[in-house]
Amino acid sequence: MKVVFRLRTPSSPNSGIELDFSNKVFKNRRFKYGTSEVIPTKHWNQRTMRANIGKSSGSLYQSLINTNRKLDSLEIKLLNYMREYPATTAKTLKEHLEDETGVTELKVQKEKNNEEELFAFLDNMISDNSDLKPNTIKGKRQTVNTLKSFQKDKKIDVNFETFDFLIFKKFKRYLTKDRDFRPNTVWKHVKDLKALMREAEKNKRTVHPDYRLGDFTAKEVETEKISLTDAEIDSLIDLNLGSSGLGRSRDLFVIGALTGLRYSDFSTLKKEDIVHENDGDYIVKRQVKTSRIVKIPIASKVKAILNKYDGSPPPTVAPQVMNRNIKRICEVAGIDHADLVTTHTARRSFATNAYRDEENIPIIDIMMITGHKTEVEFLKYIVISPEEHAMRLARKYKRFS
């Protein structure tokens, strides 16, 4: 009687381990039993039929030692049972091993369902976290969906227990080469992936320790910041675009540029967010990202846009469509770097132009709308040249001298 252990999928980066046993009682038919063990294939020694612990360290080293102990124990249990009950059937032997090991389901079945279990767990974990903002939830779901696509396109089983540095490199290459994501999109997905792995570990899921490595990351690239001047915003308003998709995109962008609202806020404005008071009209809106309520005076140019839609905000436009439209609109208006303008440019333009209007709008009032907690953060956000900063400071010195 000889017990053989072999990898179930030796060509994969990680594989389950299968017990293979033949005996005359079974008419020389093989008895196969899926263990509950999964290891990186590079650490498997085919000759000894055990995990090779020589080139491992840390938690992986301990994990491989535990795997070998379990395989040793399983082999002893099987041989002892066969000596005591030599006429047993394959079914009875399987039931005995399940009772002894507590593994009531063959690993092959668990491997088939493993990814579904992981993704269901991630979906529940995201949904159950009441502290997450809607945009954060959306971002994490996008990362989970990207992991599903990676699994499907590359035929690699995704589970956190075996998601080591080698699989991470393949995932990053997939984002960069196959999906052609920009560096900051790759950075965002990697950041969310690591956050999900940390949360999974907190929830007692087994997670491969490689995610803590310093190289398990992606580089965030500082993109060129751009804002539109008041004159450039006026050039957008002057375009005759009607109420088409381009017109609605332009109108929403201008509202953002004259109120400082984020896309998530100006694209979801409702008529009830428009409040009429004795001293003027205001937008009173609970911000999606921060849950803070802001109250912003409605400028005459914004009021003119609302009047086009019978006093209501323009209908929403999907962010991808609006980003595409606003680039075209800025190009028609003759604005430099039109290809860099996005929905977020509206908010940055508001902050920058309001900062330039130093005589009328204190920085603290601008920060109440933008949500920046410190003046240092705010000054990094706006698009002001060092020369403009120096001139502003000089004017302050002049007033106080």
mmCIF file of C-alpha atoms in Angstrom:
data_model
loop_
_atom_site.group_PDB
_atom_site.id
_atom_site.type_symbol
_atom_site.label_atom_id
_atom_site.label_comp_id
_atom_site.label_asym_id
_atom_site.label_seq_id
_atom_site.Cartn_x
_atom_site.Cartn_y
_atom_site.Cartn_z
ATOM 1 C CA MET A 1 0.000 0.000 0.000
ATOM 2 C CA LYS A 2 1.402 3.359 -1.018
ATOM 3 C CA VAL A 3 -0.005 6.786 -0.358
ATOM 4 C CA VAL A 4 0.789 9.452 -2.950
ATOM 5 C CA PHE A 5 0.232 13.174 -2.564
ATOM 6 C CA ARG A 6 0.207 15.314 -5.688
ATOM 7 C CA LEU A 7 -0.817 18.796 -6.747
ATOM 8 C CA ARG A 8 -4.242 19.058 -8.277
ATOM 9 C CA THR A 9 -3.295 21.899 -10.668
ATOM 10 C CA PRO A 10 0.526 21.917 -10.921
ATOM 11 C CA SER A 11 0.557 24.501 -13.730
ATOM 12 C CA SER A 12 -1.205 27.104 -11.568
ATOM 13 C CA PRO A 13 0.650 29.481 -9.216
ATOM 14 C CA ASN A 14 -1.194 27.866 -6.304
ATOM 15 C CA SER A 15 -2.738 24.432 -6.075
ATOM 16 C CA GLY A 16 -4.737 22.183 -3.831
ATOM 17 C CA ILE A 17 -3.144 18.915 -2.679
ATOM 18 C CA GLU A 18 -4.763 15.587 -3.522
ATOM 19 C CA LEU A 19 -4.267 12.185 -1.901
ATOM 20 C CA ASP A 20 -3.982 9.322 -4.384
ATOM 21 C CA PHE A 21 -4.118 5.731 -3.088
ATOM 22 C CA SER A 22 -4.531 2.344 -4.787
ATOM 23 C CA ASN A 23 -5.238 -1.009 -3.165
ATOM 24 C CA LYS A 24 -6.127 -4.510 -4.322
ATOM 25 C CA VAL A 25 -9.312 -4.356 -2.248
ATOM 26 C CA PHE A 26 -10.429 -1.503 -4.511
ATOM 27 C CA LYS A 27 -9.607 -3.734 -7.514
ATOM 28 C CA ASN A 28 -6.582 -1.551 -8.222
ATOM 29 C CA ARG A 29 -8.844 1.421 -8.766
ATOM 30 C CA ARG A 30 -7.430 4.643 -7.410
ATOM 31 C CA PHE A 31 -8.886 6.179 -4.294
ATOM 32 C CA LYS A 32 -8.636 9.975 -4.504
ATOM 33 C CA TYR A 33 -9.265 12.329 -1.648
ATOM 34 C CA GLY A 34 -9.041 16.116 -1.813
ATOM 35 C CA THR A 35 -7.263 17.544 1.211
ATOM 36 C CA SER A 36 -8.005 20.992 2.583
ATOM 37 C CA GLU A 37 -4.457 22.186 1.868
ATOM 38 C CA VAL A 38 -3.459 24.790 -0.749
ATOM 39 C CA ILE A 39 0.146 25.863 -1.267
ATOM 40 C CA PRO A 40 2.212 27.869 -3.790
ATOM 41 C CA THR A 41 3.256 25.318 -6.440
ATOM 42 C CA LYS A 42 6.860 26.533 -6.394
ATOM 43 C CA HIS A 43 7.145 25.272 -2.800
ATOM 44 C CA TRP A 44 6.048 21.706 -3.654
ATOM 45 C CA ASN A 45 8.647 18.923 -3.741
ATOM 46 C CA GLN A 46 7.383 16.240 -6.098
ATOM 47 C CA ARG A 47 9.971 13.692 -4.926
ATOM 48 C CA THR A 48 9.164 13.906 -1.205
ATOM 49 C CA MET A 49 5.492 14.707 -1.886
ATOM 50 C CA ARG A 50 5.646 17.430 0.754
ATOM 51 C CA ALA A 51 6.026 21.197 0.916
ATOM 52 C CA ASN A 52 9.600 22.412 0.510
ATOM 53 C CA ILE A 53 10.197 24.789 3.420
ATOM 54 C CA GLY A 54 13.848 25.529 2.633
ATOM 55 C CA LYS A 55 13.260 28.838 0.820
ATOM 56 C CA SER A 56 10.408 30.139 2.921
ATOM 57 C CA SER A 57 10.243 32.405 5.941
ATOM 58 C CA GLY A 58 7.843 34.082 8.338
ATOM 59 C CA SER A 59 4.189 33.114 8.222
ATOM 60 C CA LEU A 60 4.661 31.201 4.951
ATOM 61 C CA TYR A 61 7.326 29.034 6.622
ATOM 62 C CA GLN A 62 4.938 28.186 9.457
ATOM 63 C CA SER A 63 2.103 27.554 7.003
ATOM 64 C CA LEU A 64 4.196 25.058 5.018
ATOM 65 C CA ILE A 65 5.280 23.259 8.190
ATOM 66 C CA ASN A 66 1.621 22.935 9.197
ATOM 67 C CA THR A 67 0.764 21.590 5.739
ATOM 68 C CA ASN A 68 3.429 18.868 6.015
ATOM 69 C CA ARG A 69 2.220 17.900 9.486
ATOM 70 C CA LYS A 70 -1.335 17.542 8.212
ATOM 71 C CA LEU A 71 -0.235 15.422 5.264
ATOM 72 C CA ASP A 72 1.826 13.191 7.576
ATOM 73 C CA SER A 73 -1.157 12.826 9.902
ATOM 74 C CA LEU A 74 -3.522 12.040 7.026
ATOM 75 C CA GLU A 75 -1.212 9.356 5.637
ATOM 76 C CA ILE A 76 -0.861 7.686 9.053
ATOM 77 C CA LYS A 77 -4.636 7.750 9.603
ATOM 78 C CA LEU A 78 -5.272 6.158 6.217
ATOM 79 C CA LEU A 79 -2.669 3.392 6.591
ATOM 80 C CA ASN A 80 -3.716 2.556 10.154
ATOM 81 C CA TYR A 81 -7.346 2.299 9.113
ATOM 82 C CA MET A 82 -6.524 0.078 6.160
ATOM 83 C CA ARG A 83 -4.475 -2.267 8.381
ATOM 84 C CA GLU A 84 -7.322 -2.487 10.875
ATOM 85 C CA TYR A 85 -10.079 -2.795 8.266
ATOM 86 C CA PRO A 86 -8.432 -4.262 5.148
ATOM 87 C CA ALA A 87 -11.750 -5.116 3.508
ATOM 88 C CA THR A 88 -13.170 -1.611 3.748
ATOM 89 C CA THR A 89 -14.808 0.106 0.798
ATOM 90 C CA ALA A 90 -13.690 3.354 -0.795
ATOM 91 C CA LYS A 91 -16.880 5.042 0.409
ATOM 92 C CA THR A 92 -16.320 3.933 4.008
ATOM 93 C CA LEU A 93 -12.672 5.030 3.875
ATOM 94 C CA LYS A 94 -13.675 8.438 2.580
ATOM 95 C CA GLU A 95 -16.245 8.863 5.365
ATOM 96 C CA HIS A 96 -13.643 7.820 7.952
ATOM 97 C CA LEU A 97 -11.122 10.384 6.681
ATOM 98 C CA GLU A 98 -13.787 13.079 6.694
ATOM 99 C CA ASP A 99 -14.615 12.267 10.318
ATOM 100 C CA GLU A 100 -10.931 12.269 11.283
ATOM 101 C CA THR A 101 -9.946 15.484 9.486
ATOM 102 C CA GLY A 102 -13.167 17.465 9.728
ATOM 103 C CA VAL A 103 -13.000 18.052 5.963
ATOM 104 C CA THR A 104 -16.506 17.092 4.902
ATOM 105 C CA GLU A 105 -16.176 18.399 1.382
ATOM 106 C CA LEU A 106 -13.613 17.485 -1.239
ATOM 107 C CA LYS A 107 -11.169 20.266 -1.951
ATOM 108 C CA VAL A 108 -11.966 20.083 -5.629
ATOM 109 C CA GLN A 109 -15.496 21.217 -4.770
ATOM 110 C CA LYS A 110 -14.183 23.949 -2.495
ATOM 111 C CA GLU A 111 -11.812 25.153 -5.198
ATOM 112 C CA LYS A 112 -14.678 25.490 -7.648
ATOM 113 C CA ASN A 113 -16.669 27.561 -5.174
ATOM 114 C CA ASN A 114 -13.762 29.395 -3.561
ATOM 115 C CA GLU A 115 -13.890 32.450 -5.793
ATOM 116 C CA GLU A 116 -17.666 32.751 -5.455
ATOM 117 C CA GLU A 117 -17.303 32.529 -1.660
ATOM 118 C CA LEU A 118 -14.626 35.228 -1.708
ATOM 119 C CA PHE A 119 -16.572 37.632 -3.903
ATOM 120 C CA ALA A 120 -19.767 37.067 -1.921
ATOM 121 C CA PHE A 121 -17.799 37.756 1.260
ATOM 122 C CA LEU A 122 -16.334 40.966 -0.209
ATOM 123 C CA ASP A 123 -19.749 42.158 -1.390
ATOM 124 C CA ASN A 124 -21.201 41.563 2.075
ATOM 125 C CA MET A 125 -18.228 43.172 3.792
ATOM 126 C CA ILE A 126 -18.581 46.325 1.680
ATOM 127 C CA SER A 127 -22.354 46.470 2.121
ATOM 128 C CA ASP A 128 -22.197 45.915 5.884
ATOM 129 C CA ASN A 129 -19.675 48.726 6.502
ATOM 130 C CA SER A 130 -21.941 51.631 7.413
ATOM 131 C CA ASP A 131 -18.941 53.972 7.752
ATOM 132 C CA LEU A 132 -18.195 53.920 4.032
ATOM 133 C CA LYS A 133 -19.336 56.827 1.880
ATOM 134 C CA PRO A 134 -21.268 56.043 -1.338
ATOM 135 C CA ASN A 135 -18.313 56.954 -3.563
ATOM 136 C CA THR A 136 -15.986 54.753 -1.491
ATOM 137 C CA ILE A 137 -18.420 51.853 -1.804
ATOM 138 C CA LYS A 138 -18.603 52.424 -5.547
ATOM 139 C CA GLY A 139 -14.804 52.433 -5.836
ATOM 140 C CA LYS A 140 -14.371 49.221 -3.846
ATOM 141 C CA ARG A 141 -17.051 47.470 -5.901
ATOM 142 C CA GLN A 142 -15.229 48.537 -9.063
ATOM 143 C CA THR A 143 -12.066 46.912 -7.692
ATOM 144 C CA VAL A 144 -13.953 43.699 -6.866
ATOM 145 C CA ASN A 145 -15.402 43.649 -10.398
ATOM 146 C CA THR A 146 -11.913 44.182 -11.805
ATOM 147 C CA LEU A 147 -10.679 41.183 -9.787
ATOM 148 C CA LYS A 148 -13.510 39.108 -11.265
ATOM 149 C CA SER A 149 -12.498 40.180 -14.776
ATOM 150 C CA PHE A 150 -8.854 39.362 -14.027
ATOM 151 C CA GLN A 151 -9.872 35.883 -12.892
ATOM 152 C CA LYS A 152 -12.014 35.290 -15.963
ATOM 153 C CA ASP A 153 -9.605 36.731 -18.544
ATOM 154 C CA LYS A 154 -6.414 35.217 -17.123
ATOM 155 C CA LYS A 155 -7.981 31.977 -15.831
ATOM 156 C CA ILE A 156 -6.376 32.482 -12.409
ATOM 157 C CA ASP A 157 -8.374 31.523 -9.329
ATOM 158 C CA VAL A 158 -8.583 34.599 -7.136
ATOM 159 C CA ASN A 159 -8.570 33.994 -3.411
ATOM 160 C CA PHE A 160 -6.780 35.992 -0.758
ATOM 161 C CA GLU A 161 -5.215 32.924 0.864
ATOM 162 C CA THR A 162 -2.974 32.399 -2.177
ATOM 163 C CA PHE A 163 -2.839 35.969 -3.570
ATOM 164 C CA ASP A 164 0.926 36.266 -3.254
ATOM 165 C CA PHE A 165 3.363 38.750 -4.792
ATOM 166 C CA LEU A 166 3.637 36.772 -8.051
ATOM 167 C CA ILE A 167 -0.131 36.887 -8.626
ATOM 168 C CA PHE A 168 -0.129 40.554 -7.622
ATOM 169 C CA LYS A 169 2.436 41.324 -10.344
ATOM 170 C CA LYS A 170 0.232 39.544 -12.884
ATOM 171 C CA PHE A 171 -2.773 41.539 -11.656
ATOM 172 C CA LYS A 172 -0.873 44.828 -11.976
ATOM 173 C CA ARG A 173 0.337 43.886 -15.449
ATOM 174 C CA TYR A 174 -3.255 43.014 -16.375
ATOM 175 C CA LEU A 175 -4.453 46.466 -15.271
ATOM 176 C CA THR A 176 -1.666 48.221 -17.149
ATOM 177 C CA LYS A 177 -1.347 46.171 -20.333
ATOM 178 C CA ASP A 178 -4.657 44.364 -20.865
ATOM 179 C CA ARG A 179 -7.011 47.020 -19.526
ATOM 180 C CA ASP A 180 -4.815 49.998 -20.440
ATOM 181 C CA PHE A 181 -5.641 51.761 -17.171
ATOM 182 C CA ARG A 182 -3.887 55.001 -16.358
ATOM 183 C CA PRO A 183 -1.288 54.935 -13.557
ATOM 184 C CA ASN A 184 -3.587 56.577 -11.008
ATOM 185 C CA THR A 185 -6.407 54.147 -11.818
ATOM 186 C CA VAL A 186 -3.988 51.255 -11.241
ATOM 187 C CA TRP A 187 -2.888 52.907 -7.983
ATOM 188 C CA LYS A 188 -6.507 53.259 -6.876
ATOM 189 C CA HIS A 189 -7.322 49.575 -7.557
ATOM 190 C CA VAL A 190 -4.181 48.397 -5.751
ATOM 191 C CA LYS A 191 -4.963 50.666 -2.788
ATOM 192 C CA ASP A 192 -8.506 49.276 -2.605
ATOM 193 C CA LEU A 193 -7.232 45.683 -2.989
ATOM 194 C CA LYS A 194 -4.884 46.079 -0.011
ATOM 195 C CA ALA A 195 -7.671 47.670 2.046
ATOM 196 C CA LEU A 196 -9.973 44.743 1.227
ATOM 197 C CA MET A 197 -7.265 42.252 2.207
ATOM 198 C CA ARG A 198 -6.725 44.059 5.523
ATOM 199 C CA GLU A 199 -10.459 44.011 6.223
ATOM 200 C CA ALA A 200 -10.690 40.335 5.266
ATOM 201 C CA GLU A 201 -7.881 39.552 7.698
ATOM 202 C CA LYS A 202 -9.681 41.453 10.456
ATOM 203 C CA ASN A 203 -12.718 39.287 9.709
ATOM 204 C CA LYS A 204 -10.667 36.132 10.381
ATOM 205 C CA ARG A 205 -10.163 35.244 6.718
ATOM 206 C CA THR A 206 -6.822 33.692 5.781
ATOM 207 C CA VAL A 207 -4.871 36.235 3.751
ATOM 208 C CA HIS A 208 -1.479 35.738 2.134
ATOM 209 C CA PRO A 209 1.053 37.876 4.018
ATOM 210 C CA ASP A 210 2.735 39.202 0.855
ATOM 211 C CA TYR A 211 0.255 42.094 0.714
ATOM 212 C CA ARG A 212 2.256 43.729 3.511
ATOM 213 C CA LEU A 213 5.432 43.815 1.398
ATOM 214 C CA GLY A 214 6.744 47.239 0.441
ATOM 215 C CA ASP A 215 6.686 46.330 -3.277
ATOM 216 C CA PHE A 216 3.033 45.253 -3.092
ATOM 217 C CA THR A 217 1.957 48.674 -4.312
ATOM 218 C CA ALA A 218 1.532 50.947 -7.314
ATOM 219 C CA LYS A 219 2.796 54.454 -7.877
ATOM 220 C CA GLU A 220 0.480 57.425 -7.740
ATOM 221 C CA VAL A 221 1.368 59.971 -10.399
ATOM 222 C CA GLU A 222 0.803 63.653 -9.798
ATOM 223 C CA THR A 223 -1.343 64.774 -12.703
ATOM 224 C CA GLU A 224 -1.221 68.224 -14.200
ATOM 225 C CA LYS A 225 -3.685 70.463 -12.410
ATOM 226 C CA ILE A 226 -5.834 72.758 -14.485
ATOM 227 C CA SER A 227 -8.532 75.299 -13.749
ATOM 228 C CA LEU A 228 -10.575 77.647 -15.912
ATOM 229 C CA THR A 229 -10.585 81.388 -15.426
ATOM 230 C CA ASP A 230 -13.788 83.380 -15.058
ATOM 231 C CA ALA A 231 -13.359 84.532 -18.663
ATOM 232 C CA GLU A 232 -13.021 80.941 -19.905
ATOM 233 C CA ILE A 233 -16.140 79.917 -17.978
ATOM 234 C CA ASP A 234 -17.977 82.828 -19.608
ATOM 235 C CA SER A 235 -16.818 81.546 -23.020
ATOM 236 C CA LEU A 236 -18.524 78.229 -22.255
ATOM 237 C CA ILE A 237 -21.730 79.999 -21.242
ATOM 238 C CA ASP A 238 -21.723 81.956 -24.511
ATOM 239 C CA LEU A 239 -21.767 78.815 -26.660
ATOM 240 C CA ASN A 240 -25.144 78.057 -28.246
ATOM 241 C CA LEU A 241 -25.603 74.395 -27.289
ATOM 242 C CA GLY A 242 -29.294 74.288 -26.423
ATOM 243 C CA SER A 243 -30.500 71.540 -24.111
ATOM 244 C CA SER A 244 -28.761 68.689 -25.926
ATOM 245 C CA GLY A 245 -26.359 66.318 -24.200
ATOM 246 C CA LEU A 246 -23.579 68.822 -24.816
ATOM 247 C CA GLY A 247 -25.754 71.633 -23.489
ATOM 248 C CA ARG A 248 -26.649 69.777 -20.295
ATOM 249 C CA SER A 249 -23.001 68.830 -19.759
ATOM 250 C CA ARG A 250 -21.963 72.482 -20.175
ATOM 251 C CA ASP A 251 -24.693 73.693 -17.822
ATOM 252 C CA LEU A 252 -23.822 71.177 -15.100
ATOM 253 C CA PHE A 253 -20.124 72.032 -15.430
ATOM 254 C CA VAL A 254 -20.809 75.763 -15.067
ATOM 255 C CA ILE A 255 -22.946 75.134 -11.963
ATOM 256 C CA GLY A 256 -20.010 73.222 -10.482
ATOM 257 C CA ALA A 257 -17.560 75.978 -11.436
ATOM 258 C CA LEU A 258 -19.720 78.684 -9.821
ATOM 259 C CA THR A 259 -20.718 76.792 -6.661
ATOM 260 C CA GLY A 260 -17.733 74.575 -5.833
ATOM 261 C CA LEU A 261 -19.901 71.455 -5.677
ATOM 262 C CA ARG A 262 -18.396 68.094 -6.564
ATOM 263 C CA TYR A 263 -19.733 66.130 -9.535
ATOM 264 C CA SER A 264 -21.493 63.777 -7.104
ATOM 265 C CA ASP A 265 -23.362 66.800 -5.745
ATOM 266 C CA PHE A 266 -24.083 69.022 -8.755
ATOM 267 C CA SER A 267 -25.145 66.003 -10.843
ATOM 268 C CA THR A 268 -27.730 65.005 -8.204
ATOM 269 C CA LEU A 269 -29.193 68.429 -7.495
ATOM 270 C CA LYS A 270 -32.969 68.461 -7.127
ATOM 271 C CA LYS A 271 -35.467 71.277 -7.238
ATOM 272 C CA GLU A 272 -35.989 70.987 -3.471
ATOM 273 C CA ASP A 273 -32.273 71.791 -2.996
ATOM 274 C CA ILE A 274 -33.033 75.289 -4.278
ATOM 275 C CA VAL A 275 -34.103 77.463 -1.336
ATOM 276 C CA HIS A 276 -35.604 80.939 -1.711
ATOM 277 C CA GLU A 277 -35.003 83.355 1.146
ATOM 278 C CA ASN A 278 -35.570 87.071 1.679
ATOM 279 C CA ASP A 279 -31.957 87.965 0.946
ATOM 280 C CA GLY A 280 -31.597 85.710 -2.098
ATOM 281 C CA ASP A 281 -31.610 82.160 -3.415
ATOM 282 C CA TYR A 282 -29.386 79.383 -2.118
ATOM 283 C CA ILE A 283 -28.416 75.819 -2.847
ATOM 284 C CA VAL A 284 -28.727 73.808 0.364
ATOM 285 C CA LYS A 285 -27.278 70.381 -0.216
ATOM 286 C CA ARG A 286 -26.007 67.496 1.875
ATOM 287 C CA GLN A 287 -22.692 66.538 0.274
ATOM 288 C CA VAL A 288 -22.473 62.934 -0.857
ATOM 289 C CA LYS A 289 -18.820 62.499 0.068
ATOM 290 C CA THR A 290 -18.753 64.151 3.495
ATOM 291 C CA SER A 291 -22.454 64.138 4.523
ATOM 292 C CA ARG A 292 -21.974 67.818 5.487
ATOM 293 C CA ILE A 293 -24.722 70.277 4.602
ATOM 294 C CA VAL A 294 -23.504 73.266 2.598
ATOM 295 C CA LYS A 295 -25.378 76.469 1.842
ATOM 296 C CA ILE A 296 -24.179 78.288 -1.264
ATOM 297 C CA PRO A 297 -25.539 81.543 -2.690
ATOM 298 C CA ILE A 298 -26.876 81.190 -6.226
ATOM 299 C CA ALA A 299 -25.104 83.568 -8.609
ATOM 300 C CA SER A 300 -27.028 85.218 -11.434
ATOM 301 C CA LYS A 301 -25.344 82.993 -14.040
ATOM 302 C CA VAL A 302 -26.428 79.870 -12.165
ATOM 303 C CA LYS A 303 -29.958 81.278 -11.823
ATOM 304 C CA ALA A 304 -30.056 81.775 -15.604
ATOM 305 C CA ILE A 305 -29.208 78.093 -16.096
ATOM 306 C CA LEU A 306 -31.931 76.994 -13.659
ATOM 307 C CA ASN A 307 -34.466 79.163 -15.478
ATOM 308 C CA LYS A 308 -33.708 77.254 -18.702
ATOM 309 C CA TYR A 309 -35.037 74.152 -16.961
ATOM 310 C CA ASP A 310 -38.102 75.786 -15.371
ATOM 311 C CA GLY A 311 -36.325 76.471 -12.095
ATOM 312 C CA SER A 312 -34.908 72.967 -11.768
ATOM 313 C CA PRO A 313 -31.301 71.810 -12.099
ATOM 314 C CA PRO A 314 -30.309 70.259 -15.470
ATOM 315 C CA PRO A 315 -30.889 66.496 -15.824
ATOM 316 C CA THR A 316 -27.866 64.458 -14.816
ATOM 317 C CA VAL A 317 -25.254 63.242 -17.291
ATOM 318 C CA ALA A 318 -23.136 60.127 -16.646
ATOM 319 C CA PRO A 319 -19.577 61.036 -15.582
ATOM 320 C CA GLN A 320 -17.883 59.271 -18.514
ATOM 321 C CA VAL A 321 -20.189 60.982 -20.990
ATOM 322 C CA MET A 322 -19.800 64.354 -19.309
ATOM 323 C CA ASN A 323 -16.007 64.117 -19.254
ATOM 324 C CA ARG A 324 -16.042 63.353 -22.967
ATOM 325 C CA ASN A 325 -18.501 66.156 -23.696
ATOM 326 C CA ILE A 326 -16.761 68.838 -21.650
ATOM 327 C CA LYS A 327 -13.484 68.215 -23.477
ATOM 328 C CA ARG A 328 -15.240 68.757 -26.804
ATOM 329 C CA ILE A 329 -16.992 71.873 -25.513
ATOM 330 C CA CYS A 330 -13.759 73.403 -24.206
ATOM 331 C CA GLU A 331 -12.071 72.660 -27.515
ATOM 332 C CA VAL A 332 -14.855 74.457 -29.401
ATOM 333 C CA ALA A 333 -14.514 77.398 -26.995
ATOM 334 C CA GLY A 334 -10.789 77.580 -27.785
ATOM 335 C CA ILE A 335 -9.638 76.782 -24.246
ATOM 336 C CA ASP A 336 -6.034 75.618 -23.877
ATOM 337 C CA HIS A 337 -5.431 72.078 -22.588
ATOM 338 C CA ALA A 338 -9.054 71.145 -23.322
ATOM 339 C CA ASP A 339 -8.042 67.477 -23.242
ATOM 340 C CA LEU A 340 -7.189 67.825 -19.536
ATOM 341 C CA VAL A 341 -10.542 69.267 -18.469
ATOM 342 C CA THR A 342 -12.765 66.910 -16.454
ATOM 343 C CA THR A 343 -15.822 67.246 -14.234
ATOM 344 C CA HIS A 344 -13.478 67.886 -11.290
ATOM 345 C CA THR A 345 -11.980 70.895 -13.078
ATOM 346 C CA ALA A 346 -15.210 72.751 -12.287
ATOM 347 C CA ARG A 347 -14.679 72.506 -8.534
ATOM 348 C CA ARG A 348 -10.972 73.375 -8.769
ATOM 349 C CA SER A 349 -11.847 76.373 -10.937
ATOM 350 C CA PHE A 350 -14.284 77.628 -8.314
ATOM 351 C CA ALA A 351 -11.693 77.332 -5.532
ATOM 352 C CA THR A 352 -8.963 78.993 -7.610
ATOM 353 C CA ASN A 353 -11.109 81.881 -8.836
ATOM 354 C CA ALA A 354 -12.586 82.492 -5.385
ATOM 355 C CA TYR A 355 -9.047 82.609 -3.940
ATOM 356 C CA ARG A 356 -8.090 85.219 -6.532
ATOM 357 C CA ASP A 357 -11.061 87.336 -5.400
ATOM 358 C CA GLU A 358 -9.269 88.077 -2.142
ATOM 359 C CA GLU A 359 -11.074 91.344 -1.488
ATOM 360 C CA ASN A 360 -14.490 89.725 -1.240
ATOM 361 C CA ILE A 361 -14.118 86.054 -0.255
ATOM 362 C CA PRO A 362 -11.996 85.046 2.767
ATOM 363 C CA ILE A 363 -10.186 81.706 2.434
ATOM 364 C CA ILE A 364 -12.068 80.257 5.398
ATOM 365 C CA ASP A 365 -15.373 80.789 3.557
ATOM 366 C CA ILE A 366 -14.045 79.015 0.459
ATOM 367 C CA MET A 367 -12.795 76.126 2.591
ATOM 368 C CA MET A 368 -16.250 75.740 4.156
ATOM 369 C CA ILE A 369 -17.515 74.867 0.675
ATOM 370 C CA THR A 370 -14.545 72.850 -0.604
ATOM 371 C CA GLY A 371 -14.194 70.918 2.670
ATOM 372 C CA HIS A 372 -10.440 71.440 3.050
ATOM 373 C CA LYS A 373 -9.510 71.276 6.724
ATOM 374 C CA THR A 374 -6.286 73.270 6.585
ATOM 375 C CA GLU A 375 -5.106 76.213 4.538
ATOM 376 C CA VAL A 376 -2.042 74.185 3.520
ATOM 377 C CA GLU A 377 -4.275 71.510 1.950
ATOM 378 C CA PHE A 378 -6.333 74.180 0.218
ATOM 379 C CA LEU A 379 -3.306 75.947 -1.259
ATOM 380 C CA LYS A 380 -2.053 72.646 -2.685
ATOM 381 C CA TYR A 381 -5.440 72.102 -4.316
ATOM 382 C CA ILE A 382 -5.846 75.367 -6.200
ATOM 383 C CA VAL A 383 -3.979 76.295 -9.397
ATOM 384 C CA ILE A 384 -1.998 79.417 -8.518
ATOM 385 C CA SER A 385 1.504 80.197 -9.731
ATOM 386 C CA PRO A 386 4.243 81.211 -7.277
ATOM 387 C CA GLU A 387 4.162 84.684 -8.848
ATOM 388 C CA GLU A 388 0.441 85.055 -8.052
ATOM 389 C CA HIS A 389 1.061 83.947 -4.461
ATOM 390 C CA ALA A 390 3.826 86.524 -4.138
ATOM 391 C CA MET A 391 1.666 89.316 -5.569
ATOM 392 C CA ARG A 392 -1.194 88.436 -3.207
ATOM 393 C CA LEU A 393 1.156 88.529 -0.226
ATOM 394 C CA ALA A 394 2.604 91.845 -1.390
ATOM 395 C CA ARG A 395 -0.878 93.386 -1.569
ATOM 396 C CA LYS A 396 -1.567 92.193 1.999
ATOM 397 C CA TYR A 397 1.669 93.720 3.227
ATOM 398 C CA LYS A 398 0.754 96.968 1.490
ATOM 399 C CA ARG A 399 -2.648 97.147 3.217
ATOM 400 C CA PHE A 400 -1.108 96.651 6.642
ATOM 401 C CA SER A 401 1.849 99.045 6.187
#
